[in-house]
GROMACS .gro file of C-alpha atoms in nm:
model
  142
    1UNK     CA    1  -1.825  14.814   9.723
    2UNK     CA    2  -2.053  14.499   9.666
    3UNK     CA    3  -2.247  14.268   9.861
    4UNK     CA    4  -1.994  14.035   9.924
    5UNK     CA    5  -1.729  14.279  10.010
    6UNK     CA    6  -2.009  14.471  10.276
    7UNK     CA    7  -2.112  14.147  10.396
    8UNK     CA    8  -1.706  14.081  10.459
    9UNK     CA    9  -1.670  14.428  10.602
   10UNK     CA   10  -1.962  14.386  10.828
   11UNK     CA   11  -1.853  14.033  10.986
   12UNK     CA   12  -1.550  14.150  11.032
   13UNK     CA   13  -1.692  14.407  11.219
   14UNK     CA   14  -1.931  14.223  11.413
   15UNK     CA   15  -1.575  13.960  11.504
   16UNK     CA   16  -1.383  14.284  11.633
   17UNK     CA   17  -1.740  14.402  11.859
   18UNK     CA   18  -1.704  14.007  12.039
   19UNK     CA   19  -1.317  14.043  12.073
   20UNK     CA   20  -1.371  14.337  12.244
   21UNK     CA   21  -1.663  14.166  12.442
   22UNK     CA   22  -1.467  13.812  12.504
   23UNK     CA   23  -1.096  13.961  12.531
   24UNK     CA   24  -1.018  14.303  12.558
   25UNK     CA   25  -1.310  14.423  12.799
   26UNK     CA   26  -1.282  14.114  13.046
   27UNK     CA   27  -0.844  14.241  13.046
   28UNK     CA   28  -0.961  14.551  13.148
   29UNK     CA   29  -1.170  14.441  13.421
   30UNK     CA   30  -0.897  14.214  13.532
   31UNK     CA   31  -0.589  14.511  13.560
   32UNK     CA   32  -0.871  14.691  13.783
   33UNK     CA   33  -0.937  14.336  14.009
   34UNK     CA   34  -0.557  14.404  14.016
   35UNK     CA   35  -0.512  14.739  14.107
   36UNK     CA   36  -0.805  14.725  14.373
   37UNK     CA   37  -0.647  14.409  14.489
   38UNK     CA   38  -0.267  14.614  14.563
   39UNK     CA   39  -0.493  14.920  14.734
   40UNK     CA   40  -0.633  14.676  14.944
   41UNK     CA   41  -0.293  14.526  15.073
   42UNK     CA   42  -0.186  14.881  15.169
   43UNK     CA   43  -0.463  14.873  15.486
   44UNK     CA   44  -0.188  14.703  15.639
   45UNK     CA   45   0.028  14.985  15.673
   46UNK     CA   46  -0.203  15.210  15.791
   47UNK     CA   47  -0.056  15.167  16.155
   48UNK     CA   48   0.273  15.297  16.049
   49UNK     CA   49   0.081  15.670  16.043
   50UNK     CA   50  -0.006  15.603  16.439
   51UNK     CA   51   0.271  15.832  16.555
   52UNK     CA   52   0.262  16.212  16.630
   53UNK     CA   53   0.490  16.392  16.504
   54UNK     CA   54   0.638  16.738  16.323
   55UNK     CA   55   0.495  16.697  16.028
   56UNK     CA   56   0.104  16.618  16.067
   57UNK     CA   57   0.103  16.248  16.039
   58UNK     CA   58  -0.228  16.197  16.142
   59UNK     CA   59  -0.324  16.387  15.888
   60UNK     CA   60  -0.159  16.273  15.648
   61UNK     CA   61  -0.264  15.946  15.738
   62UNK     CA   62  -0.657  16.051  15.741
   63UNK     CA   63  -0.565  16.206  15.371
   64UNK     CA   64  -0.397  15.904  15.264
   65UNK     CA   65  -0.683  15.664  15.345
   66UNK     CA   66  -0.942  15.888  15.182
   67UNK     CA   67  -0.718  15.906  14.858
   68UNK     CA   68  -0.698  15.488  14.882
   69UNK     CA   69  -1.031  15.409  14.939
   70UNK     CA   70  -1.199  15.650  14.678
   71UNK     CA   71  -0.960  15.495  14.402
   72UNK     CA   72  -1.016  15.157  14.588
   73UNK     CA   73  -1.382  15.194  14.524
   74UNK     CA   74  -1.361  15.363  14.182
   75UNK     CA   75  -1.147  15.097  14.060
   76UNK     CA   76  -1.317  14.769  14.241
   77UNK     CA   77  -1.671  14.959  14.031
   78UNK     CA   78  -1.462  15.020  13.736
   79UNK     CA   79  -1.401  14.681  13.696
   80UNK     CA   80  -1.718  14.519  13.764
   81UNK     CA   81  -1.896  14.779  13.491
   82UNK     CA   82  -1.607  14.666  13.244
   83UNK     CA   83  -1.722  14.313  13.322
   84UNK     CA   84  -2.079  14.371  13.275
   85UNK     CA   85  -1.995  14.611  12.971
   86UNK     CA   86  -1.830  14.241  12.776
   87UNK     CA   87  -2.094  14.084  12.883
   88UNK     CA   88  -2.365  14.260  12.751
   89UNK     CA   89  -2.198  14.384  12.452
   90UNK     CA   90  -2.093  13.968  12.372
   91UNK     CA   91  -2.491  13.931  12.413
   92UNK     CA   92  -2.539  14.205  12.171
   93UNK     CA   93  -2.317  14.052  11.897
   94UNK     CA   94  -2.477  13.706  11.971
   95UNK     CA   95  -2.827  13.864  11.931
   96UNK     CA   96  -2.777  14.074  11.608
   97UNK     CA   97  -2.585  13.775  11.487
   98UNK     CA   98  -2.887  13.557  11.512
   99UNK     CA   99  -3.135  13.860  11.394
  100UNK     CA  100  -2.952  13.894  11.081
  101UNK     CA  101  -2.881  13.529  10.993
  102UNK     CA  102  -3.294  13.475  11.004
  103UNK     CA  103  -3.320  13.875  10.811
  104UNK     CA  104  -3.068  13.732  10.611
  105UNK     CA  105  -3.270  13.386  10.550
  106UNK     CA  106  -3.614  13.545  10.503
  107UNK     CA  107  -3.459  13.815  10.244
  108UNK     CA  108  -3.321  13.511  10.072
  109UNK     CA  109  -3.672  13.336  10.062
  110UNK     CA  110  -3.829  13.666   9.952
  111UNK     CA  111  -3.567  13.710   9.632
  112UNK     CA  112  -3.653  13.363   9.549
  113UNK     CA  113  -3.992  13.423   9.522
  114UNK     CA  114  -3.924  13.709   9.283
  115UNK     CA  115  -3.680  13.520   9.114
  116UNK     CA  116  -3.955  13.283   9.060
  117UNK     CA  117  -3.818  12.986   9.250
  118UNK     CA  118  -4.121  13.014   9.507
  119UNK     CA  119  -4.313  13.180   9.250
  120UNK     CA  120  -4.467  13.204   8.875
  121UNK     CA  121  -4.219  13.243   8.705
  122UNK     CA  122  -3.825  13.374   8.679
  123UNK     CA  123  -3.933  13.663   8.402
  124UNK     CA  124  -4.024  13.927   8.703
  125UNK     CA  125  -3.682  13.905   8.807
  126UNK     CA  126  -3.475  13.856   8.538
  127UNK     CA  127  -3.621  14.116   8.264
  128UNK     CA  128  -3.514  14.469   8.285
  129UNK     CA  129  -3.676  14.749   8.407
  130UNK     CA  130  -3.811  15.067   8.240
  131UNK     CA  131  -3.880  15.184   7.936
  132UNK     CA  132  -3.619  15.019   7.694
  133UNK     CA  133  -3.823  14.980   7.352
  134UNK     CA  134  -3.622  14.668   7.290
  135UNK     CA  135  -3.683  14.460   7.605
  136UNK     CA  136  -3.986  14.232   7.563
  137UNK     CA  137  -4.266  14.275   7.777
  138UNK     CA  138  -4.240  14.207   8.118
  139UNK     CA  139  -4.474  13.913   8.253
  140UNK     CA  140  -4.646  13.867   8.606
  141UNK     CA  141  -4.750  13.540   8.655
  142UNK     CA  142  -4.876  13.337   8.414
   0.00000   0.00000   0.00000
């Protein structure tokens, strides 16, 4: 794989971690807003369990509400730590994307230098390394 492909691979998988972040995480939260949202419309029921009866209603009615508010709860936290989870992870991607476009600048000034654009001369760079008895000397500086 070369640079250009890694590079490719790489934003591509720095675009997927901010859809996540930006669309999928915040869709998340949002079917949990829901579903915390319905449990909370079914308080208004709770007076059809006022009535004795054969079959335990109060009971039933205490087990019921326990059930409801536990998932009510779970899912009204659920959603907030999906929320938060987008949000942090968007300010990840922002972050790393600014870290590596100034890594990315300062490796760039660096292979100038030894390039000799910033530097010398270009022979550090461009002459090969080693021990091959035909390559001409290699030069630092001048």
């Amino acid at each position: 794989m070369n640079q250009e492909q890694e590079g490719a691979q790489l934003g591509g998988s720095v675009e997927n971690l901010r859809e996540v972040a930006t669309v999928y995480l915040p869709r998340m939260a949002n079917d949990y807003t829901g579903l915390t949202s319905s449990l909370r419309q079914t308080t208004g029921t709770d007076g059809a369990f006022d009535r004795s009866g054969e079959f335990g209603a109060q009971e039933f009615k205490a087990a019921w509400t326990a059930l409801r508010d536990l998932i009510w709860t779970s899912s009204d936290q659920t959603s907030d730590n999906l929320y938060a989870l987008g949000v942090g992870l968007k300010s990840a991607v922002d972050e790393f994307c600014a870290n590596d476009e100034a890594a990315a600048a300062a490796m760039d000034a660096e292979r100038a230098t030894f390039e000799g654009k910033n530097g010398p001369s270009g022979l550090e760079w461009n002459q090969p390394y080693g021990n091959d008895e035909n390559a001409p000397p290699l030069v630092v500086g001048k």
